Backbone as a ProteinNet text record, in pm:
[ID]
protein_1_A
[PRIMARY]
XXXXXXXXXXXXXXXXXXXXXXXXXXXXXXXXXXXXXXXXXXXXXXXXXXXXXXXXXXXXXXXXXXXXXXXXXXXXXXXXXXXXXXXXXXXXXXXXXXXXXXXXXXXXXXXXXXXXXXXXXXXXXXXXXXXXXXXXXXXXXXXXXXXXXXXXXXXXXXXXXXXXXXXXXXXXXXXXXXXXXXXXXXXXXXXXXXXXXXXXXXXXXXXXXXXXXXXXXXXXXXXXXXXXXXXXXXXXXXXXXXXXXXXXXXXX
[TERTIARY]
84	0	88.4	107.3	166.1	96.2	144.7	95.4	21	-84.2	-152.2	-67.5	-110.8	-5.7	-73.6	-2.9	-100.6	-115.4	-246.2	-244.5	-146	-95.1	33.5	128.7	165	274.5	214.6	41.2	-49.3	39.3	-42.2	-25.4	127.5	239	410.1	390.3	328.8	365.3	305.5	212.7	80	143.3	233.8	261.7	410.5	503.6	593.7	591.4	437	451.2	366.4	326.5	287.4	370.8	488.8	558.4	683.6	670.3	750	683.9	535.7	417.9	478.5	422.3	486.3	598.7	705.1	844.1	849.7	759.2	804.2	881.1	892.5	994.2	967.8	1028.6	930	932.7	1000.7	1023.4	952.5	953.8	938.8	1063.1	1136.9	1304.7	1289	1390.9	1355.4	1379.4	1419.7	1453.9	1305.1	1234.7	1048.9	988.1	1040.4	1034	1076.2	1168.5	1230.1	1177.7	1143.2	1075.6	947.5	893.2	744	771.2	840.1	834.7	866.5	989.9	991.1	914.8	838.2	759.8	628.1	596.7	489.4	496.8	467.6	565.9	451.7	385.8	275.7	331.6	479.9	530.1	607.8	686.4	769.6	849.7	936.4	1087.6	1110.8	1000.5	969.6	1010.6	908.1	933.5	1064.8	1134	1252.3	1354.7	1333.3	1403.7	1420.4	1329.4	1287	1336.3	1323.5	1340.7	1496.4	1625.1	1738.7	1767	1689	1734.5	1786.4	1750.1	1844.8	1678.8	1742.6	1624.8	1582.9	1412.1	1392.9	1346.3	1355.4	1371.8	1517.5	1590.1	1728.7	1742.8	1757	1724.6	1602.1	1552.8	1462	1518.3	1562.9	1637.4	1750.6	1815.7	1941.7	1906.1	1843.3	1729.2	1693.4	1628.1	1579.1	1692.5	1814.2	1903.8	1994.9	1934.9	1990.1	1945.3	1988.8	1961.4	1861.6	1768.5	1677	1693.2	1655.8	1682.9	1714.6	1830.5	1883.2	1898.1	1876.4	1909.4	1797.3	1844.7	1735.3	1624.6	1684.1	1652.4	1562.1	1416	1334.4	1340.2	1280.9	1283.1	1133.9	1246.1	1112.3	1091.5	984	948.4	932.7	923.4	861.8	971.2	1131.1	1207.5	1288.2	1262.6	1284.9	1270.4	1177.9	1069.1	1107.9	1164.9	1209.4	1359	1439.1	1611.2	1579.6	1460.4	1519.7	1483.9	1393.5	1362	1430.1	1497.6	1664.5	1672.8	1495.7	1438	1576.7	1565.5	1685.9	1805.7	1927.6	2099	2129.7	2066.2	2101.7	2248.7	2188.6	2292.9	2321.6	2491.5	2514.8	2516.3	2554.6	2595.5	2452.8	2358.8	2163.1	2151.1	2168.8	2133.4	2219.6	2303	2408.7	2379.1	2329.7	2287	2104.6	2044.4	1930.4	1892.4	2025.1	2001.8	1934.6	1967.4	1916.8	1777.5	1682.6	1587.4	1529.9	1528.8	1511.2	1497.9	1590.7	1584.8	1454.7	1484	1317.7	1236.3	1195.7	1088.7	1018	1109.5	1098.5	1043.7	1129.6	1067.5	963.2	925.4	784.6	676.5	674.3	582.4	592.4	659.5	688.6	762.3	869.2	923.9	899.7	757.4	685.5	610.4	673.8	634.5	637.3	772.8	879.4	794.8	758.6	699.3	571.7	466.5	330	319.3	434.4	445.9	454.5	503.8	580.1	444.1	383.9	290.3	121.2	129.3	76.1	108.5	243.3	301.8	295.2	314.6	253.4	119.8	34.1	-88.6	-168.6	-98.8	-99.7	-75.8	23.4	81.5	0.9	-107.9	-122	-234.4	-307.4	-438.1	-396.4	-250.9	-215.7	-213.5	-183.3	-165.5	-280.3	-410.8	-536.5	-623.6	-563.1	-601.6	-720	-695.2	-810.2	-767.9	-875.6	-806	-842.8	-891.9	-885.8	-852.4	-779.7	-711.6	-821.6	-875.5	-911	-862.9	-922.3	-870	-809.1	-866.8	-772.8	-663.6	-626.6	-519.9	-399.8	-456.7	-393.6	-376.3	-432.4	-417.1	-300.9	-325.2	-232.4	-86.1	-56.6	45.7	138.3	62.4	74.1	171.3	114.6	208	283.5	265.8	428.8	508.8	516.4	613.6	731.5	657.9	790.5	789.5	730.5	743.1	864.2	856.3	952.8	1105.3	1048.3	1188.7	1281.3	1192	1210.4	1286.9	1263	1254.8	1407.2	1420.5	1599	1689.9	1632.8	1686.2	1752.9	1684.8	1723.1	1639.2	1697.7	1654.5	1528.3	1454.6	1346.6	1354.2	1333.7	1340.6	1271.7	1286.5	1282.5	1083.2	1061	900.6	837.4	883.4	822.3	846.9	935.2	985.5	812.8	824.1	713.1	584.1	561.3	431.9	404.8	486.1	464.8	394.4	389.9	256.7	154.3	137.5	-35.1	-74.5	52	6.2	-56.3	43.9	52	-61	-115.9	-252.8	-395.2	-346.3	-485.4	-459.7	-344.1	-329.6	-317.7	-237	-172	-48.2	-16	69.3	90.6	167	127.8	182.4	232.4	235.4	126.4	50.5	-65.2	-211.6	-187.1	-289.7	-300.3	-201.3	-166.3	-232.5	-168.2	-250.6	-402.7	-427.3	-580.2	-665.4	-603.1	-692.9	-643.1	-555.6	-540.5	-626.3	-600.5	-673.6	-844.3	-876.1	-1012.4	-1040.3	-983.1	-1050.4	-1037.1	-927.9	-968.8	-881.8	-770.3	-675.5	-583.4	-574.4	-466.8	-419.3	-261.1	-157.7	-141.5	-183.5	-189.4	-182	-183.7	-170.1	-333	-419.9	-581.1	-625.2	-531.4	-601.9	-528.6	-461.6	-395.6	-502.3	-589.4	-685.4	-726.1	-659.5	-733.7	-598.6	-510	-388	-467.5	-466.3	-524.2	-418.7	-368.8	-258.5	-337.7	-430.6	-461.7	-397.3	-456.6	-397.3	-292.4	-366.7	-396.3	-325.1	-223.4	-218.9	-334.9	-389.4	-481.2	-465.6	-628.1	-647.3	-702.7	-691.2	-761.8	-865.1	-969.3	-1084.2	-1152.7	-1261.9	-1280	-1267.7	-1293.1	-1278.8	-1146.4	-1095.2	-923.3	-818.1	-895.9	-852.8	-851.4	-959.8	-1013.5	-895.6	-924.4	-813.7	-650	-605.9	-495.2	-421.7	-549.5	-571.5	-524.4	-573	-609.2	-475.6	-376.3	-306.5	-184	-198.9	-80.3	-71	-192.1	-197.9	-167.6	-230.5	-156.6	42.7	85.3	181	287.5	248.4	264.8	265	193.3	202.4	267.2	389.8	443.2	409.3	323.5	259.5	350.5	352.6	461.4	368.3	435.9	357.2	320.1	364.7	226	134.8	127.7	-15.2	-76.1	-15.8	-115	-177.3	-103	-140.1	-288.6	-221.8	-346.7	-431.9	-440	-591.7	-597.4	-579.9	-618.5	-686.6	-633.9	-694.1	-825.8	-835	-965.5	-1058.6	-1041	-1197.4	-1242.3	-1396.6	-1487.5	-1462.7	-1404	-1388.6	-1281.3	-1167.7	-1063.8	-1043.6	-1142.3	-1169.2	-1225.9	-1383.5	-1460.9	-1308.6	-1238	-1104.1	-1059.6	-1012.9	-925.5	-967.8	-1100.5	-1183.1	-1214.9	-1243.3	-1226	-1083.1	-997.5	-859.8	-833.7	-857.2	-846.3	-905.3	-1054.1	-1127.6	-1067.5	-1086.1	-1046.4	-1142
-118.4	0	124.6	203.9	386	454.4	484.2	644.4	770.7	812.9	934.2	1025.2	1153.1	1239.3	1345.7	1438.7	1548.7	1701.6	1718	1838.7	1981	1974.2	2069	2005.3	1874.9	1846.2	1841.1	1836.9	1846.2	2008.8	2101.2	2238.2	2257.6	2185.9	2238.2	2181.5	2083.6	2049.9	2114.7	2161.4	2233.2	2388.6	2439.6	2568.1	2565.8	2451.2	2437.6	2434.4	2367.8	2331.9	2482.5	2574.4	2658.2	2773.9	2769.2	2885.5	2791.7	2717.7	2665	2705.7	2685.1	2716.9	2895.8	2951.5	3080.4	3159.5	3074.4	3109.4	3060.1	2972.1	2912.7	2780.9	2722.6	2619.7	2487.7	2384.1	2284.3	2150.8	2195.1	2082.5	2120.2	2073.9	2105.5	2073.9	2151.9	2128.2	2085	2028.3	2065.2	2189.9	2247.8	2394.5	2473.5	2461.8	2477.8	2458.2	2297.6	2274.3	2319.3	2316.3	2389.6	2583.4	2618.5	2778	2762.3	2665.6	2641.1	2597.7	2518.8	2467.6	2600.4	2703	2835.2	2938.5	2943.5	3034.6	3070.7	2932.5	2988.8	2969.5	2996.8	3037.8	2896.3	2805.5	2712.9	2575.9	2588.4	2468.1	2410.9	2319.5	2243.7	2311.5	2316.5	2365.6	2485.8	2642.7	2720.9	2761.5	2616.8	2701.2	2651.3	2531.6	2499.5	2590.1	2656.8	2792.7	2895.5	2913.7	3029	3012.2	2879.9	2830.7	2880.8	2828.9	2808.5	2913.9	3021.8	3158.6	3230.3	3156.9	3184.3	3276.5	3377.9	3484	3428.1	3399.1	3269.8	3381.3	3522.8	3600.5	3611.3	3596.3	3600.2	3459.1	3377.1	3241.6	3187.6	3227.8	3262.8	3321.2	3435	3503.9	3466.8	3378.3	3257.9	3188.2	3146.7	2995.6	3042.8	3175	3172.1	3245.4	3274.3	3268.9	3120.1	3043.1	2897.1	2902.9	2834.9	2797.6	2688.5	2679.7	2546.2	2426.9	2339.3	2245.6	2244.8	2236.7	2216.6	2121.2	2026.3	1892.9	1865.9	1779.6	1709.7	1604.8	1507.4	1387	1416.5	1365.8	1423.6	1252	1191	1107.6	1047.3	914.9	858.4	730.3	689.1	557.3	434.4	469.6	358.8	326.5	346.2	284.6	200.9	193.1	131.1	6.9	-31.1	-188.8	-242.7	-190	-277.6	-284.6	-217.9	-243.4	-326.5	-336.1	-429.2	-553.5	-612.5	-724	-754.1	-646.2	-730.3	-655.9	-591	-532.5	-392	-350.7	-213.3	-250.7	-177	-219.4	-76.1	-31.5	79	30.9	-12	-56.9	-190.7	-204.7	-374.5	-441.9	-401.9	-407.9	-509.9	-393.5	-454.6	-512.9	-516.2	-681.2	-773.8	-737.1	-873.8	-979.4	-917.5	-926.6	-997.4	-912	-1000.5	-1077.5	-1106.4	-1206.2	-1348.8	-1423.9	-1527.7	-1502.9	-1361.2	-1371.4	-1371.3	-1268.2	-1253.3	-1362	-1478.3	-1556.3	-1659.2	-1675.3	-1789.9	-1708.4	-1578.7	-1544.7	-1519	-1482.8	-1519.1	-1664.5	-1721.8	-1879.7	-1940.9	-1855.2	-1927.6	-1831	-1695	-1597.8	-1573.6	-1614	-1566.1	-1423.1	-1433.6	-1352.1	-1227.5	-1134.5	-1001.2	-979.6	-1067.3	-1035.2	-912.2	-917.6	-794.9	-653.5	-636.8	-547.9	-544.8	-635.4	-625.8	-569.6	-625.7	-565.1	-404.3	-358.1	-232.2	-147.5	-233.8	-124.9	-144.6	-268.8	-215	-149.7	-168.4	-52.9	86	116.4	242.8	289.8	211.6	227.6	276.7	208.8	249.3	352.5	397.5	530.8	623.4	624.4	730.6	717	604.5	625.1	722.4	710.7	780.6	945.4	941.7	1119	1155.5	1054.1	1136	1177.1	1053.2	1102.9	974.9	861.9	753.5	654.4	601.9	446.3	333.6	323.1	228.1	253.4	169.6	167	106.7	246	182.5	193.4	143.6	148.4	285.9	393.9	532.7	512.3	469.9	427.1	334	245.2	159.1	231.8	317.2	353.5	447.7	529.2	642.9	593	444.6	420.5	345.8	297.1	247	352.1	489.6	618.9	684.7	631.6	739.7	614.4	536.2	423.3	477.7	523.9	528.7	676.6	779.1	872	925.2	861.1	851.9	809.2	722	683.8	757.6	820.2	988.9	1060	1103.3	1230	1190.7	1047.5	988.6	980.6	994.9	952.5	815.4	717.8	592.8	502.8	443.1	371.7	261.4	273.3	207.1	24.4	-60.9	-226.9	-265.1	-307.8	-403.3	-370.9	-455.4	-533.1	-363.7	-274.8	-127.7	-89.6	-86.7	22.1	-48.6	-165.5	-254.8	-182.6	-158	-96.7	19.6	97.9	269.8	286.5	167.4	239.6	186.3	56.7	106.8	193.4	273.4	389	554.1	503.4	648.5	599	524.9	460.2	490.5	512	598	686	780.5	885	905.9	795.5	807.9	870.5	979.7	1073.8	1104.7	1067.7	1109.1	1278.2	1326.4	1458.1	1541.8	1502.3	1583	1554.2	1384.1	1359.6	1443.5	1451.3	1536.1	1680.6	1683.5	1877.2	1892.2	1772.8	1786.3	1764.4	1659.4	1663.3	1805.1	1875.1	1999.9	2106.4	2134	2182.1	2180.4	2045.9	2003	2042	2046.9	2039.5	2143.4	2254.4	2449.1	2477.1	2339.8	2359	2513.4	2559.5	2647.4	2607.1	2646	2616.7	2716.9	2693.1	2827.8	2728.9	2812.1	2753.9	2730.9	2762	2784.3	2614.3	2579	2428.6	2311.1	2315.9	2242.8	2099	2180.1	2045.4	1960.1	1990.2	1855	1755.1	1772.4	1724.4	1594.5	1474.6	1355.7	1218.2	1204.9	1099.8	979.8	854	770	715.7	663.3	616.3	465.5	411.5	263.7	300	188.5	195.4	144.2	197.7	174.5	37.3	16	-125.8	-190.9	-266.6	-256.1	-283.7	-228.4	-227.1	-359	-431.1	-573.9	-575.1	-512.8	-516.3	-505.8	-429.8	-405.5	-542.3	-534.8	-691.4	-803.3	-838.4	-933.1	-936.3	-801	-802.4	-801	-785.7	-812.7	-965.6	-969.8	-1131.7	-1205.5	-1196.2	-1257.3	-1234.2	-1088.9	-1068.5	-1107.4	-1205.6	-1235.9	-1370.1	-1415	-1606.1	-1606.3	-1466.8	-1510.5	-1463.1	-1361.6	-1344.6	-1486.3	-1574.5	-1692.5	-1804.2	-1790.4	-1844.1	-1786.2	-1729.6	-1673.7	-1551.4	-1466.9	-1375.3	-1240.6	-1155.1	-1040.5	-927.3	-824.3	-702.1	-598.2	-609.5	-526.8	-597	-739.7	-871.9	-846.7	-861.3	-790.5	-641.2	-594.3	-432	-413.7	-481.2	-475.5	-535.3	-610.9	-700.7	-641.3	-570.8	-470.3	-381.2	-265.8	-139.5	-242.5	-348.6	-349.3	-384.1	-426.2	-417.6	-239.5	-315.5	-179.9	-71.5	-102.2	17.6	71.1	4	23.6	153.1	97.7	177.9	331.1	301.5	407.9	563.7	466.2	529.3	607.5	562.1	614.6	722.8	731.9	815.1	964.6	865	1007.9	1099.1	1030.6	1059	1142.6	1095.5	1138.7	1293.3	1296.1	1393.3	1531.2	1628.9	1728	1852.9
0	0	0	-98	-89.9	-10.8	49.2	115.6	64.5	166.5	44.8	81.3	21.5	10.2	92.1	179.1	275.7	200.4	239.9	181.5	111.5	231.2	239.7	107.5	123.8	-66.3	-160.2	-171.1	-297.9	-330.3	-220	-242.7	-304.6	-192.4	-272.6	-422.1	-454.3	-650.6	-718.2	-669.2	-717.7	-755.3	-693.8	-667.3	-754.4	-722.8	-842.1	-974.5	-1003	-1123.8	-1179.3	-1124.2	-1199.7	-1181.2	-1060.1	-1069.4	-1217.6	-1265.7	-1387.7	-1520.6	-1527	-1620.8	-1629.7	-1534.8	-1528	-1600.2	-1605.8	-1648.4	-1773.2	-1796.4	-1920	-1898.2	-1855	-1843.2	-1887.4	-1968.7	-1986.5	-1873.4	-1774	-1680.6	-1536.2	-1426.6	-1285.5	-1195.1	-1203.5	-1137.1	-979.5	-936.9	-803.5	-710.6	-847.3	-783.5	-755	-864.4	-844.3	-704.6	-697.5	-532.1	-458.2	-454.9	-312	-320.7	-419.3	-385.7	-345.3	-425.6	-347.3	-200.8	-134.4	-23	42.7	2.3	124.1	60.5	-55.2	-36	67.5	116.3	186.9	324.5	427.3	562.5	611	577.3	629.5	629.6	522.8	509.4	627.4	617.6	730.6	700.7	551.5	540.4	617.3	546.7	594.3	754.7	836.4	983.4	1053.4	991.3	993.1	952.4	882.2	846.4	952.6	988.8	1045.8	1199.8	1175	1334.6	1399.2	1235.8	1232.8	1227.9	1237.4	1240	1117.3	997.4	830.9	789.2	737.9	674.9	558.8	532	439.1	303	341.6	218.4	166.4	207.2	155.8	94.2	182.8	138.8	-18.1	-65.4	-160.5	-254.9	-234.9	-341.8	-424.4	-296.7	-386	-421.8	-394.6	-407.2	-610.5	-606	-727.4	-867.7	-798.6	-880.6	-923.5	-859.1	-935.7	-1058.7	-1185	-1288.6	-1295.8	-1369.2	-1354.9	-1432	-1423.9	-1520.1	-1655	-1677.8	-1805.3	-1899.6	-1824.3	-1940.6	-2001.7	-2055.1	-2244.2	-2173.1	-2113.1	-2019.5	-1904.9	-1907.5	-1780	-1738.3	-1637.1	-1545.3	-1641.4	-1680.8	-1775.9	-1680.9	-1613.3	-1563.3	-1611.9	-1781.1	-1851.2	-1899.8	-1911.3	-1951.4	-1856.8	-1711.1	-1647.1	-1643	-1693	-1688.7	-1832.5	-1934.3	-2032.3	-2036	-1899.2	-1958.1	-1839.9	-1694.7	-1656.5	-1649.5	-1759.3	-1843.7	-1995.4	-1994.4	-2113.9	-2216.4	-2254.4	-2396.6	-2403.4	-2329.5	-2363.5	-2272.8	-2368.4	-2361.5	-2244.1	-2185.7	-2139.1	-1985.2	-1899	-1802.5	-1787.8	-1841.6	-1843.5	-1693.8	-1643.1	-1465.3	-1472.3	-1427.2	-1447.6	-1510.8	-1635.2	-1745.3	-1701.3	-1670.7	-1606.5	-1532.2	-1462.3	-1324.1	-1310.6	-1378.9	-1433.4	-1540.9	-1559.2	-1745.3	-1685.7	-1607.5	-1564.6	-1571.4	-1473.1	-1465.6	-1605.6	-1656.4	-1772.7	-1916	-1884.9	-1983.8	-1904.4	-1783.5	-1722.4	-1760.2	-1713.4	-1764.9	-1868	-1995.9	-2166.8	-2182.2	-2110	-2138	-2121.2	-1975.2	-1928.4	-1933.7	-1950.6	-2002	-2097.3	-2232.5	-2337.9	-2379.6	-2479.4	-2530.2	-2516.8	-2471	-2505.3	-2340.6	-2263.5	-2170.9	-2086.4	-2103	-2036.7	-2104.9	-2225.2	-2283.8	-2212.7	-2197.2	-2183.1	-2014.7	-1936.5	-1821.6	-1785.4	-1914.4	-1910.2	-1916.9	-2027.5	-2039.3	-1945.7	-1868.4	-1768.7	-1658.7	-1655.4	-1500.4	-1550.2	-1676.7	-1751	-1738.8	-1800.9	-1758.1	-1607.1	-1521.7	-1372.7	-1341.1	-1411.5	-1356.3	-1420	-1557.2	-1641.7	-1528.4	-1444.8	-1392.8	-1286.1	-1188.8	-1097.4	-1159.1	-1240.7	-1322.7	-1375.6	-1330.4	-1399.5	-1250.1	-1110.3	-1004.8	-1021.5	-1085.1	-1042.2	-973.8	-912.5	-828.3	-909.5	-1050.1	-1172.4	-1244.4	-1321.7	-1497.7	-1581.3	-1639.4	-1754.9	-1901	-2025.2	-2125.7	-2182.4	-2115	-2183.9	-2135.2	-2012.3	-1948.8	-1980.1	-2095.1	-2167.4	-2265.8	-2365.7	-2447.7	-2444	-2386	-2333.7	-2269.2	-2252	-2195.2	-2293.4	-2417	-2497.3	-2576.2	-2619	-2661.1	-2567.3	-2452.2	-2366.8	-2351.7	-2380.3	-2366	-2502	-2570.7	-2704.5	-2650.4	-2679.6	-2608.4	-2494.4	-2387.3	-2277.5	-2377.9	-2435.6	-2481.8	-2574.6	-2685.6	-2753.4	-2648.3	-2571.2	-2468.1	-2414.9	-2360.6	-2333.1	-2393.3	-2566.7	-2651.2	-2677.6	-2656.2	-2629.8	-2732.6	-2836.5	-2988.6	-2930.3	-2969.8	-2968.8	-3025.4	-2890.4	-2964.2	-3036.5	-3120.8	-3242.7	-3243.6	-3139.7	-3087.1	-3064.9	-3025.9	-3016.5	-3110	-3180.5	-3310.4	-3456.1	-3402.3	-3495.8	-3459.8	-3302	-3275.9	-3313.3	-3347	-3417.2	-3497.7	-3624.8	-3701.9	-3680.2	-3544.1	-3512.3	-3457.4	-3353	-3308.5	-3356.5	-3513.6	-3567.3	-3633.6	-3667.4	-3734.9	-3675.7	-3574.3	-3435.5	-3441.2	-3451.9	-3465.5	-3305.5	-3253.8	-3104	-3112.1	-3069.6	-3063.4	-2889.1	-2847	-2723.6	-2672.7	-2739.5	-2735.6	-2764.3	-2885.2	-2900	-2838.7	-2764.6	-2709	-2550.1	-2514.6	-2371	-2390.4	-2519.6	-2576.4	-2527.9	-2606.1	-2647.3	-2493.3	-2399.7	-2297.9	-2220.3	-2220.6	-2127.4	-2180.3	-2323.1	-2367.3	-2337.7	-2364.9	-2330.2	-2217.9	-2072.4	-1958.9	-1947.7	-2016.7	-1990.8	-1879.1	-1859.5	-1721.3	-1736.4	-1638.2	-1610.6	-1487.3	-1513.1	-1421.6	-1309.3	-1213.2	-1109.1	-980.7	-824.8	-725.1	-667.3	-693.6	-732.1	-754	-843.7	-874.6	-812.9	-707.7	-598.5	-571	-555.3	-523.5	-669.1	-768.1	-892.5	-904.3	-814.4	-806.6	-680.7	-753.8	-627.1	-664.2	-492.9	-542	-447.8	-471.2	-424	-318.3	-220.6	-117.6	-147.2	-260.4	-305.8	-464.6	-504.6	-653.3	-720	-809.3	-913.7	-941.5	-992.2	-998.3	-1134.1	-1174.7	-1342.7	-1312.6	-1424.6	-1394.5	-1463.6	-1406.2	-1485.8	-1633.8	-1697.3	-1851.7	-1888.8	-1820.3	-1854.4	-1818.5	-1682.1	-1636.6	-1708	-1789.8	-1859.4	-2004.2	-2064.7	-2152.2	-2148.2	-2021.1	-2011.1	-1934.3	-1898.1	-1880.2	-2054	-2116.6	-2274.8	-2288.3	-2271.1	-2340.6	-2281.5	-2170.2	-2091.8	-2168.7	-2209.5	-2230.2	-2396.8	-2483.8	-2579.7	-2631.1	-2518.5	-2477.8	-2510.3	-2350.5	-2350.1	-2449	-2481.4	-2657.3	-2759.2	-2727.4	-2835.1	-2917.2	-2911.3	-2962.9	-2931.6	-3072.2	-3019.7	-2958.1	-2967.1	-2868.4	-2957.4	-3111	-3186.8	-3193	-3228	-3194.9	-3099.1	-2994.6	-2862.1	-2847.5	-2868.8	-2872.3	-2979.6	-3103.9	-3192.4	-3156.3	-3073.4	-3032.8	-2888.3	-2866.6	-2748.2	-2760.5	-2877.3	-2999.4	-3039.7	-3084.2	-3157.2	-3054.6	-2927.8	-2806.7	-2847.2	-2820.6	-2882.9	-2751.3	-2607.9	-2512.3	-2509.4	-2604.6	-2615.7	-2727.8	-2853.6	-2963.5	-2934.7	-2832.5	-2744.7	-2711.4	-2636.7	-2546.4	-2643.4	-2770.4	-2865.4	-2973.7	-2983.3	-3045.3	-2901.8	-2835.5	-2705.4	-2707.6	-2727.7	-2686.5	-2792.9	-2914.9	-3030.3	-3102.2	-3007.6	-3042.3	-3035.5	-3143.4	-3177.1	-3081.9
[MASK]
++++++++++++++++++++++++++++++++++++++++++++++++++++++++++++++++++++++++++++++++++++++++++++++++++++++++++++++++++++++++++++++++++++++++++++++++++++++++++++++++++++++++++++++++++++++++++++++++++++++++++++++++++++++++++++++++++++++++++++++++++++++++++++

């Protein structure tokens, strides 16, 4: 079970990510953080400051002459789960080290396993970033395009079994850059400290929802049978709630 999150760190991300919106920035540094945490005298850091006797306006002012995030590379989650099931060459040490696992589990979950995993621990997370305690199929869908996505963004060559899935994606017209557009756009969000509260981090990781369940059920057994992960993917895209999802997602 994760921990929920208390009001007060909704409010610090809430307040980072729009003093970043603000500036323009395309990241949330932790430099964001740490001004949100002493900007407002309600926080912990704050009265820890204050306590230590360090002037938390001076302190602030250096604080916001740091430089912010500079690099290319943001903190992709979804490439985690395929270097450390074998699919990406990124750290040998880690493949080294899990090649054993990696080859039983090819063997006895099939070849595309390591993939189908990825993109339900993806999926999970897109339900955590929408603020639900179920995964459903937008959830799959949507995890389906930040999986290559993330991997764009690291710059890290896309395997064989993903590089294959791109043109069913681009075939939906799954973009996951412009699908992100379209739902911010859609909901009329603005980035301010005002909307603190649409920021909801479940107590509980998300759970698939029976239909989702059902299909990733299917897609573990034909997995197992040898089946690659545009095969699966494509017989995922064609369930009609899956389709429902993608026309939503899609909508202009």
């Amino acid at each position: 079970m994760s921990p929920a999150w208390t009001a007060g760190a909704v409010q610090v991300l809430a307040d980072a990510r729009a003093m970043s919106a603000e500036r323009g920035l395309p990241w949330v540094g932790d430099r964001e953080v740490l001004l949100a945490l002493l900007a407002s005298e309600g926080t912990t850091a704050s009265v820890l400051v204050t306590r230590s006797g360090v002037d938390r306006g001076e302190l602030l002012s250096e604080v916001g002459r740091l430089k912010p995030f500079q690099g290319k590379h943001p903190w992709a989650p979804a490439v985690d789960s395929p270097e450390r099931t074998g699919f990406l060459r990124v750290n040998v040490v880690s493949r080294f080290l899990m090649w054993p696992i990696t080859v039983l589990s090819r063997k006895v979950d099939g070849p595309s396993s390591g993939l189908l995993t990825t993109l339900e621990e993806e999926a999970s997370r897109q339900a955590v970033r929408e603020g639900t305690t179920e995964v459903h199929f937008e959830h799959v869908v949507l995890a389906a395009a930040s999986i290559i996505h993330q991997l764009a963004l690291s710059e890290i060559t896309e395997p064989k079994e993903l590089h294959r899935s791109r043109p069913i994606l681009d075939g939906y017209g799954l973009a996951y850059a412009d699908l992100m557009g379209r739902l911010v756009g859609r909901a009329g969000y603005v980035l301010s400290p005002s909307t603190a509260e649409t920021i909801r981090v479940p107590a509980r990781p998300p759970a698939a929802s029976p239909e989702v369940e059902t299909a990733l059920g299917l897609a573990r057994g034909r997995v197992a049978q040898g089946a690659s992960y545009p095969e699966v993917l494509e017989q995922l895209f064609a369930i009609p709630q899956a389709r429902s999802a993608i026309s939503a997602l899609t909508a202009e």
